[in-house]
Amino acid sequence: MERETVTVIVPTFNRARYLRECLDSLLAQSLPADEIIVVDDGSEDDTPAVAASFGSRIIYLRKENGGKPLAVNFALEKCTGSLVWLFDDDDVALPQAIESRVRALAEAPEAGFVYSPHHLGTDGPDRLIRRGRLYVPPTPTAERFFLELMSGCFFHLNSALVRRSLYAAAGPFDPALKAGEDYDMQIRLARLGRPAFSPEPSFVFRQHSGLRGDRGSRYAAEERARVFRRYSAQLGRKIRASVSIGEFLVPRQQGDP
């Protein structure tokens, strides 16, 4: 069997103050990534300089601002790893993240992706992340996983290592979703592939007051719930139009929407 290779994709927009800590953590993995692709979505801050300071250890791509879905799609077309880790520019990876999840997939070769727990984190006085409480997601059976995920988003896409072939089968991220695009993709991945679970935490999810969104739809942290409700409604309509009634059953039954 050929060795699995890992691509990490980091879409970024105006997050220079967090990007260095993010990339340092990705480069400090016990099992190194085969490639780390940073997609600069038209940043107007010092992001190009921060990326340049890492030299050939990362692949730096720059495009006009269009939002996270388009940035990720841009990188997915160019990456070469058999496994893909999408990682947010303001979060910090834990050292064993790649190694533990590659091992979990090796133990479950039928799985299309593996997900894991993560820590919540906040900015310290030096702006470096401070690790907080551990979040351990539910672990429904493979037969119930898709239904449970449609009922509520219970794991973070940042915690998932996904076979690139499954991303190809699921199709590109939806650029119409300015929030909730990860949840949309999680549902599509679960619809097509079986899950595996790795009990070892993979990253620290930074909770901060900075702006989110692309240039045309920036919003503050306190507006996050309102924005997600809006796009969750849009995602709900999308699901109702594409998922058949039989797929809400356990076990699932395929059929027309």
PDB file of C-alpha atoms in Angstrom:
ATOM      1  CA  MET A   1       0.000   0.000   0.000  1.00  0.00           C
ATOM      2  CA  GLU A   2       1.332   3.448  -0.884  1.00  0.00           C
ATOM      3  CA  ARG A   3       2.077   5.817   1.977  1.00  0.00           C
ATOM      4  CA  GLU A   4      -0.628   8.396   2.638  1.00  0.00           C
ATOM      5  CA  THR A   5       0.447  11.972   1.957  1.00  0.00           C
ATOM      6  CA  VAL A   6      -1.013  15.002   3.709  1.00  0.00           C
ATOM      7  CA  THR A   7      -1.811  18.471   2.389  1.00  0.00           C
ATOM      8  CA  VAL A   8      -2.769  21.246   4.793  1.00  0.00           C
ATOM      9  CA  ILE A   9      -4.739  24.140   3.271  1.00  0.00           C
ATOM     10  CA  VAL A  10      -4.875  27.455   5.147  1.00  0.00           C
ATOM     11  CA  PRO A  11      -7.174  30.099   3.588  1.00  0.00           C
ATOM     12  CA  THR A  12      -6.417  33.523   5.021  1.00  0.00           C
ATOM     13  CA  PHE A  13      -7.634  37.095   4.802  1.00  0.00           C
ATOM     14  CA  ASN A  14      -6.195  39.958   6.884  1.00  0.00           C
ATOM     15  CA  ARG A  15      -5.073  37.697   9.731  1.00  0.00           C
ATOM     16  CA  ALA A  16      -1.337  38.471   9.737  1.00  0.00           C
ATOM     17  CA  ARG A  17      -1.336  38.823  13.523  1.00  0.00           C
ATOM     18  CA  TYR A  18      -2.443  35.193  13.926  1.00  0.00           C
ATOM     19  CA  LEU A  19      -0.971  33.530  10.850  1.00  0.00           C
ATOM     20  CA  ARG A  20       2.565  33.055  12.178  1.00  0.00           C
ATOM     21  CA  GLU A  21       1.442  31.127  15.254  1.00  0.00           C
ATOM     22  CA  CYS A  22      -0.870  29.044  13.070  1.00  0.00           C
ATOM     23  CA  LEU A  23       1.878  28.111  10.600  1.00  0.00           C
ATOM     24  CA  ASP A  24       4.450  27.491  13.330  1.00  0.00           C
ATOM     25  CA  SER A  25       2.090  24.910  14.826  1.00  0.00           C
ATOM     26  CA  LEU A  26       1.526  23.204  11.481  1.00  0.00           C
ATOM     27  CA  LEU A  27       5.273  23.010  10.868  1.00  0.00           C
ATOM     28  CA  ALA A  28       5.859  21.493  14.316  1.00  0.00           C
ATOM     29  CA  GLN A  29       3.867  18.302  13.680  1.00  0.00           C
ATOM     30  CA  SER A  30       5.298  15.003  14.900  1.00  0.00           C
ATOM     31  CA  LEU A  31       4.355  13.609  11.487  1.00  0.00           C
ATOM     32  CA  PRO A  32       5.096  16.460   9.057  1.00  0.00           C
ATOM     33  CA  ALA A  33       2.668  17.455   6.334  1.00  0.00           C
ATOM     34  CA  ASP A  34       3.869  16.829   2.798  1.00  0.00           C
ATOM     35  CA  GLU A  35       2.696  20.277   1.742  1.00  0.00           C
ATOM     36  CA  ILE A  36       1.193  23.314   3.453  1.00  0.00           C
ATOM     37  CA  ILE A  37      -0.683  25.631   1.099  1.00  0.00           C
ATOM     38  CA  VAL A  38      -1.515  29.151   2.263  1.00  0.00           C
ATOM     39  CA  VAL A  39      -4.155  30.822   0.090  1.00  0.00           C
ATOM     40  CA  ASP A  40      -4.063  34.588   0.599  1.00  0.00           C
ATOM     41  CA  ASP A  41      -7.540  35.791  -0.336  1.00  0.00           C
ATOM     42  CA  GLY A  42      -6.459  39.329  -1.244  1.00  0.00           C
ATOM     43  CA  SER A  43      -5.199  40.405   2.199  1.00  0.00           C
ATOM     44  CA  GLU A  44      -4.455  44.101   2.747  1.00  0.00           C
ATOM     45  CA  ASP A  45      -2.252  43.689   5.838  1.00  0.00           C
ATOM     46  CA  ASP A  46       1.193  42.110   6.359  1.00  0.00           C
ATOM     47  CA  THR A  47       0.073  38.614   5.360  1.00  0.00           C
ATOM     48  CA  PRO A  48       2.405  38.412   2.301  1.00  0.00           C
ATOM     49  CA  ALA A  49       5.423  39.291   4.448  1.00  0.00           C
ATOM     50  CA  VAL A  50       4.482  36.768   7.146  1.00  0.00           C
ATOM     51  CA  ALA A  51       4.066  34.043   4.526  1.00  0.00           C
ATOM     52  CA  ALA A  52       7.357  34.986   2.836  1.00  0.00           C
ATOM     53  CA  SER A  53       9.226  34.586   6.142  1.00  0.00           C
ATOM     54  CA  PHE A  54       8.523  30.842   6.028  1.00  0.00           C
ATOM     55  CA  GLY A  55      10.277  30.492   2.675  1.00  0.00           C
ATOM     56  CA  SER A  56       9.990  27.160   0.888  1.00  0.00           C
ATOM     57  CA  ARG A  57       8.451  25.438   3.929  1.00  0.00           C
ATOM     58  CA  ILE A  58       5.026  26.540   2.688  1.00  0.00           C
ATOM     59  CA  ILE A  59       3.401  27.089  -0.681  1.00  0.00           C
ATOM     60  CA  TYR A  60       2.007  30.613  -0.897  1.00  0.00           C
ATOM     61  CA  LEU A  61      -0.796  31.355  -3.353  1.00  0.00           C
ATOM     62  CA  ARG A  62      -2.527  34.700  -3.708  1.00  0.00           C
ATOM     63  CA  LYS A  63      -5.841  35.496  -5.370  1.00  0.00           C
ATOM     64  CA  GLU A  64      -8.355  38.312  -5.496  1.00  0.00           C
ATOM     65  CA  ASN A  65     -10.700  38.431  -2.526  1.00  0.00           C
ATOM     66  CA  GLY A  66     -13.736  36.230  -2.992  1.00  0.00           C
ATOM     67  CA  GLY A  67     -14.354  34.534   0.338  1.00  0.00           C
ATOM     68  CA  LYS A  68     -13.227  31.357   2.037  1.00  0.00           C
ATOM     69  CA  PRO A  69     -15.141  28.863  -0.170  1.00  0.00           C
ATOM     70  CA  LEU A  70     -13.468  30.114  -3.343  1.00  0.00           C
ATOM     71  CA  ALA A  71     -10.058  30.233  -1.647  1.00  0.00           C
ATOM     72  CA  VAL A  72     -10.379  26.625  -0.517  1.00  0.00           C
ATOM     73  CA  ASN A  73     -11.635  25.491  -3.922  1.00  0.00           C
ATOM     74  CA  PHE A  74      -8.631  27.209  -5.514  1.00  0.00           C
ATOM     75  CA  ALA A  75      -6.236  25.205  -3.339  1.00  0.00           C
ATOM     76  CA  LEU A  76      -8.117  21.900  -3.650  1.00  0.00           C
ATOM     77  CA  GLU A  77      -7.548  22.061  -7.396  1.00  0.00           C
ATOM     78  CA  LYS A  78      -3.783  22.314  -6.853  1.00  0.00           C
ATOM     79  CA  CYS A  79      -3.036  20.113  -3.849  1.00  0.00           C
ATOM     80  CA  THR A  80      -1.414  16.700  -4.211  1.00  0.00           C
ATOM     81  CA  GLY A  81      -1.915  14.967  -0.844  1.00  0.00           C
ATOM     82  CA  SER A  82      -4.087  11.880  -0.596  1.00  0.00           C
ATOM     83  CA  LEU A  83      -5.389  13.341   2.688  1.00  0.00           C
ATOM     84  CA  VAL A  84      -6.438  16.980   3.147  1.00  0.00           C
ATOM     85  CA  TRP A  85      -6.595  19.041   6.328  1.00  0.00           C
ATOM     86  CA  LEU A  86      -8.401  22.368   6.005  1.00  0.00           C
ATOM     87  CA  PHE A  87      -7.193  24.676   8.754  1.00  0.00           C
ATOM     88  CA  ASP A  88      -8.282  28.174   9.797  1.00  0.00           C
ATOM     89  CA  ASP A  89      -5.678  30.927   9.917  1.00  0.00           C
ATOM     90  CA  ASP A  90      -6.462  31.974  13.501  1.00  0.00           C
ATOM     91  CA  ASP A  91      -6.275  28.514  15.099  1.00  0.00           C
ATOM     92  CA  VAL A  92      -3.335  26.488  16.413  1.00  0.00           C
ATOM     93  CA  ALA A  93      -2.623  22.817  15.700  1.00  0.00           C
ATOM     94  CA  LEU A  94      -1.573  20.395  18.420  1.00  0.00           C
ATOM     95  CA  PRO A  95       1.704  18.536  17.747  1.00  0.00           C
ATOM     96  CA  GLN A  96       0.262  15.020  17.286  1.00  0.00           C
ATOM     97  CA  ALA A  97      -2.691  16.111  15.142  1.00  0.00           C
ATOM     98  CA  ILE A  98      -1.597  14.649  11.821  1.00  0.00           C
ATOM     99  CA  GLU A  99       0.009  11.537  13.288  1.00  0.00           C
ATOM    100  CA  SER A 100      -2.970  10.551  15.441  1.00  0.00           C
ATOM    101  CA  ARG A 101      -5.530  10.984  12.670  1.00  0.00           C
ATOM    102  CA  VAL A 102      -3.431   9.236  10.004  1.00  0.00           C
ATOM    103  CA  ARG A 103      -3.173   6.326  12.431  1.00  0.00           C
ATOM    104  CA  ALA A 104      -6.955   6.349  12.944  1.00  0.00           C
ATOM    105  CA  LEU A 105      -7.562   6.189   9.200  1.00  0.00           C
ATOM    106  CA  ALA A 106      -5.042   3.368   8.843  1.00  0.00           C
ATOM    107  CA  GLU A 107      -7.056   1.440  11.417  1.00  0.00           C
ATOM    108  CA  ALA A 108     -10.305   2.186   9.533  1.00  0.00           C
ATOM    109  CA  PRO A 109      -9.357   2.012   5.835  1.00  0.00           C
ATOM    110  CA  GLU A 110     -13.029   2.028   4.800  1.00  0.00           C
ATOM    111  CA  ALA A 111     -13.500   5.525   6.295  1.00  0.00           C
ATOM    112  CA  GLY A 112     -13.545   8.615   4.118  1.00  0.00           C
ATOM    113  CA  PHE A 113     -12.604  11.010   6.905  1.00  0.00           C
ATOM    114  CA  VAL A 114     -11.592  11.127  10.550  1.00  0.00           C
ATOM    115  CA  TYR A 115     -12.652  13.752  13.087  1.00  0.00           C
ATOM    116  CA  SER A 116     -11.465  14.460  16.611  1.00  0.00           C
ATOM    117  CA  PRO A 117     -11.880  16.572  19.772  1.00  0.00           C
ATOM    118  CA  HIS A 118     -10.486  20.083  20.075  1.00  0.00           C
ATOM    119  CA  HIS A 119      -9.748  22.651  22.746  1.00  0.00           C
ATOM    120  CA  LEU A 120     -11.347  26.069  22.971  1.00  0.00           C
ATOM    121  CA  GLY A 121      -8.836  28.886  23.232  1.00  0.00           C
ATOM    122  CA  THR A 122      -8.538  32.623  23.766  1.00  0.00           C
ATOM    123  CA  ASP A 123      -5.947  35.318  23.141  1.00  0.00           C
ATOM    124  CA  GLY A 124      -3.399  35.810  25.889  1.00  0.00           C
ATOM    125  CA  PRO A 125      -1.937  39.250  26.692  1.00  0.00           C
ATOM    126  CA  ASP A 126       0.831  38.536  24.176  1.00  0.00           C
ATOM    127  CA  ARG A 127      -1.803  37.559  21.556  1.00  0.00           C
ATOM    128  CA  LEU A 128      -0.574  33.957  21.665  1.00  0.00           C
ATOM    129  CA  ILE A 129      -3.299  31.413  22.140  1.00  0.00           C
ATOM    130  CA  ARG A 130      -4.270  30.160  25.581  1.00  0.00           C
ATOM    131  CA  ARG A 131      -5.682  26.639  25.643  1.00  0.00           C
ATOM    132  CA  GLY A 132      -9.014  26.247  27.433  1.00  0.00           C
ATOM    133  CA  ARG A 133     -11.527  23.486  27.982  1.00  0.00           C
ATOM    134  CA  LEU A 134     -11.690  20.368  25.869  1.00  0.00           C
ATOM    135  CA  TYR A 135     -14.661  19.723  23.589  1.00  0.00           C
ATOM    136  CA  VAL A 136     -15.257  16.047  22.787  1.00  0.00           C
ATOM    137  CA  PRO A 137     -17.817  15.564  19.992  1.00  0.00           C
ATOM    138  CA  PRO A 138     -20.417  12.798  19.970  1.00  0.00           C
ATOM    139  CA  THR A 139     -19.511   9.553  18.189  1.00  0.00           C
ATOM    140  CA  PRO A 140     -22.689   8.215  16.564  1.00  0.00           C
ATOM    141  CA  THR A 141     -22.507   4.915  14.728  1.00  0.00           C
ATOM    142  CA  ALA A 142     -21.745   5.060  11.022  1.00  0.00           C
ATOM    143  CA  GLU A 143     -25.396   4.205  10.320  1.00  0.00           C
ATOM    144  CA  ARG A 144     -26.680   7.180  12.347  1.00  0.00           C
ATOM    145  CA  PHE A 145     -23.882   9.633  11.605  1.00  0.00           C
ATOM    146  CA  PHE A 146     -25.461  11.411   8.618  1.00  0.00           C
ATOM    147  CA  LEU A 147     -28.831  11.834  10.346  1.00  0.00           C
ATOM    148  CA  GLU A 148     -27.253  13.116  13.563  1.00  0.00           C
ATOM    149  CA  LEU A 149     -25.092  15.577  11.642  1.00  0.00           C
ATOM    150  CA  MET A 150     -28.099  16.976   9.790  1.00  0.00           C
ATOM    151  CA  SER A 151     -29.742  17.499  13.189  1.00  0.00           C
ATOM    152  CA  GLY A 152     -26.843  19.673  14.351  1.00  0.00           C
ATOM    153  CA  CYS A 153     -23.215  20.411  13.620  1.00  0.00           C
ATOM    154  CA  PHE A 154     -21.368  18.477  16.339  1.00  0.00           C
ATOM    155  CA  PHE A 155     -17.776  18.442  15.069  1.00  0.00           C
ATOM    156  CA  HIS A 156     -15.433  21.040  13.620  1.00  0.00           C
ATOM    157  CA  LEU A 157     -14.150  20.658  10.062  1.00  0.00           C
ATOM    158  CA  ASN A 158     -10.766  21.906  11.334  1.00  0.00           C
ATOM    159  CA  SER A 159     -10.560  18.657  13.297  1.00  0.00           C
ATOM    160  CA  ALA A 160     -11.126  16.478  10.223  1.00  0.00           C
ATOM    161  CA  LEU A 161      -8.592  14.790   7.991  1.00  0.00           C
ATOM    162  CA  VAL A 162     -10.369  13.935   4.739  1.00  0.00           C
ATOM    163  CA  ARG A 163      -9.451  11.784   1.776  1.00  0.00           C
ATOM    164  CA  ARG A 164      -8.925  14.039  -1.218  1.00  0.00           C
ATOM    165  CA  SER A 165     -10.961  11.605  -3.317  1.00  0.00           C
ATOM    166  CA  LEU A 166     -13.935  12.243  -1.009  1.00  0.00           C
ATOM    167  CA  TYR A 167     -13.600  16.005  -1.433  1.00  0.00           C
ATOM    168  CA  ALA A 168     -13.576  15.441  -5.201  1.00  0.00           C
ATOM    169  CA  ALA A 169     -16.735  13.351  -4.983  1.00  0.00           C
ATOM    170  CA  ALA A 170     -18.496  15.891  -2.738  1.00  0.00           C
ATOM    171  CA  GLY A 171     -17.805  18.782  -5.100  1.00  0.00           C
ATOM    172  CA  PRO A 172     -16.554  22.308  -4.380  1.00  0.00           C
ATOM    173  CA  PHE A 173     -17.391  24.472  -1.399  1.00  0.00           C
ATOM    174  CA  ASP A 174     -20.471  26.595  -2.014  1.00  0.00           C
ATOM    175  CA  PRO A 175     -19.459  30.269  -2.586  1.00  0.00           C
ATOM    176  CA  ALA A 176     -23.047  31.412  -1.965  1.00  0.00           C
ATOM    177  CA  LEU A 177     -22.617  30.539   1.711  1.00  0.00           C
ATOM    178  CA  LYS A 178     -20.781  33.375   3.454  1.00  0.00           C
ATOM    179  CA  ALA A 179     -21.062  31.444   6.742  1.00  0.00           C
ATOM    180  CA  GLY A 180     -21.799  27.796   7.421  1.00  0.00           C
ATOM    181  CA  GLU A 181     -19.890  26.647   4.336  1.00  0.00           C
ATOM    182  CA  ASP A 182     -17.955  24.157   6.481  1.00  0.00           C
ATOM    183  CA  TYR A 183     -21.168  22.632   7.844  1.00  0.00           C
ATOM    184  CA  ASP A 184     -22.512  22.283   4.317  1.00  0.00           C
ATOM    185  CA  MET A 185     -19.369  20.402   3.324  1.00  0.00           C
ATOM    186  CA  GLN A 186     -19.473  18.218   6.451  1.00  0.00           C
ATOM    187  CA  ILE A 187     -22.978  17.099   5.523  1.00  0.00           C
ATOM    188  CA  ARG A 188     -21.886  16.316   1.979  1.00  0.00           C
ATOM    189  CA  LEU A 189     -18.841  14.384   3.181  1.00  0.00           C
ATOM    190  CA  ALA A 190     -20.959  12.360   5.622  1.00  0.00           C
ATOM    191  CA  ARG A 191     -23.503  11.653   2.914  1.00  0.00           C
ATOM    192  CA  LEU A 192     -20.828   9.989   0.779  1.00  0.00           C
ATOM    193  CA  GLY A 193     -18.216   8.661   3.184  1.00  0.00           C
ATOM    194  CA  ARG A 194     -17.970   6.728   6.439  1.00  0.00           C
ATOM    195  CA  PRO A 195     -16.537   8.468   9.515  1.00  0.00           C
ATOM    196  CA  ALA A 196     -13.729   7.448  11.824  1.00  0.00           C
ATOM    197  CA  PHE A 197     -12.960   8.996  15.192  1.00  0.00           C
ATOM    198  CA  SER A 198      -9.608   9.809  16.759  1.00  0.00           C
ATOM    199  CA  PRO A 199      -9.863  10.508  20.510  1.00  0.00           C
ATOM    200  CA  GLU A 200      -6.747  12.667  20.615  1.00  0.00           C
ATOM    201  CA  PRO A 201      -7.429  16.454  20.336  1.00  0.00           C
ATOM    202  CA  SER A 202      -6.126  17.979  17.126  1.00  0.00           C
ATOM    203  CA  PHE A 203      -6.232  21.750  17.539  1.00  0.00           C
ATOM    204  CA  VAL A 204      -7.107  24.798  19.632  1.00  0.00           C
ATOM    205  CA  PHE A 205     -10.064  26.815  18.342  1.00  0.00           C
ATOM    206  CA  ARG A 206      -9.320  30.488  18.943  1.00  0.00           C
ATOM    207  CA  GLN A 207     -12.283  32.587  20.093  1.00  0.00           C
ATOM    208  CA  HIS A 208     -11.543  36.250  19.502  1.00  0.00           C
ATOM    209  CA  SER A 209     -13.234  39.577  18.780  1.00  0.00           C
ATOM    210  CA  GLY A 210     -11.748  40.153  15.328  1.00  0.00           C
ATOM    211  CA  LEU A 211     -13.719  40.569  12.123  1.00  0.00           C
ATOM    212  CA  ARG A 212     -14.895  37.633  10.042  1.00  0.00           C
ATOM    213  CA  GLY A 213     -15.995  37.184   6.449  1.00  0.00           C
ATOM    214  CA  ASP A 214     -14.700  38.406   3.116  1.00  0.00           C
ATOM    215  CA  ARG A 215     -14.196  42.032   2.098  1.00  0.00           C
ATOM    216  CA  GLY A 216     -17.791  42.468   0.973  1.00  0.00           C
ATOM    217  CA  SER A 217     -19.442  40.888   4.012  1.00  0.00           C
ATOM    218  CA  ARG A 218     -17.334  41.594   7.111  1.00  0.00           C
ATOM    219  CA  TYR A 219     -19.009  41.090  10.483  1.00  0.00           C
ATOM    220  CA  ALA A 220     -17.956  41.357  14.115  1.00  0.00           C
ATOM    221  CA  ALA A 221     -17.758  38.504  16.608  1.00  0.00           C
ATOM    222  CA  GLU A 222     -20.960  39.563  18.374  1.00  0.00           C
ATOM    223  CA  GLU A 223     -22.835  39.294  15.050  1.00  0.00           C
ATOM    224  CA  ARG A 224     -21.707  35.731  14.432  1.00  0.00           C
ATOM    225  CA  ALA A 225     -24.889  34.062  15.711  1.00  0.00           C
ATOM    226  CA  ARG A 226     -27.129  36.300  13.580  1.00  0.00           C
ATOM    227  CA  VAL A 227     -25.043  35.683  10.444  1.00  0.00           C
ATOM    228  CA  PHE A 228     -24.984  31.926  10.992  1.00  0.00           C
ATOM    229  CA  ARG A 229     -28.760  31.821  11.506  1.00  0.00           C
ATOM    230  CA  ARG A 230     -29.238  33.529   8.161  1.00  0.00           C
ATOM    231  CA  TYR A 231     -27.022  31.116   6.269  1.00  0.00           C
ATOM    232  CA  SER A 232     -28.249  28.100   8.227  1.00  0.00           C
ATOM    233  CA  ALA A 233     -31.715  28.826   6.832  1.00  0.00           C
ATOM    234  CA  GLN A 234     -30.239  28.936   3.335  1.00  0.00           C
ATOM    235  CA  LEU A 235     -28.434  25.654   3.965  1.00  0.00           C
ATOM    236  CA  GLY A 236     -31.644  24.082   5.274  1.00  0.00           C
ATOM    237  CA  ARG A 237     -33.439  24.922   2.037  1.00  0.00           C
ATOM    238  CA  LYS A 238     -30.542  23.430   0.087  1.00  0.00           C
ATOM    239  CA  ILE A 239     -30.711  20.183   2.067  1.00  0.00           C
ATOM    240  CA  ARG A 240     -34.480  19.848   1.692  1.00  0.00           C
ATOM    241  CA  ALA A 241     -34.110  20.225  -2.072  1.00  0.00           C
ATOM    242  CA  SER A 242     -31.322  17.661  -2.432  1.00  0.00           C
ATOM    243  CA  VAL A 243     -31.729  14.977   0.251  1.00  0.00           C
ATOM    244  CA  SER A 244     -34.364  12.290  -0.251  1.00  0.00           C
ATOM    245  CA  ILE A 245     -36.811  11.297   2.487  1.00  0.00           C
ATOM    246  CA  GLY A 246     -35.233   7.842   2.637  1.00  0.00           C
ATOM    247  CA  GLU A 247     -31.902   9.326   3.641  1.00  0.00           C
ATOM    248  CA  PHE A 248     -33.453  10.516   6.896  1.00  0.00           C
ATOM    249  CA  LEU A 249     -34.021   6.876   7.876  1.00  0.00           C
ATOM    250  CA  VAL A 250     -31.688   4.538   9.717  1.00  0.00           C
ATOM    251  CA  PRO A 251     -30.412   2.677   7.797  1.00  0.00           C
ATOM    252  CA  ARG A 252     -30.517   5.159   4.936  1.00  0.00           C
ATOM    253  CA  GLN A 253     -32.419   4.435   1.747  1.00  0.00           C
ATOM    254  CA  GLN A 254     -31.547   6.143  -1.500  1.00  0.00           C
ATOM    255  CA  GLY A 255     -34.194   7.689  -3.711  1.00  0.00           C
ATOM    256  CA  ASP A 256     -35.387  10.831  -5.418  1.00  0.00           C
ATOM    257  CA  PRO A 257     -35.322  14.100  -3.366  1.00  0.00           C
TER     258      PRO A 257
END
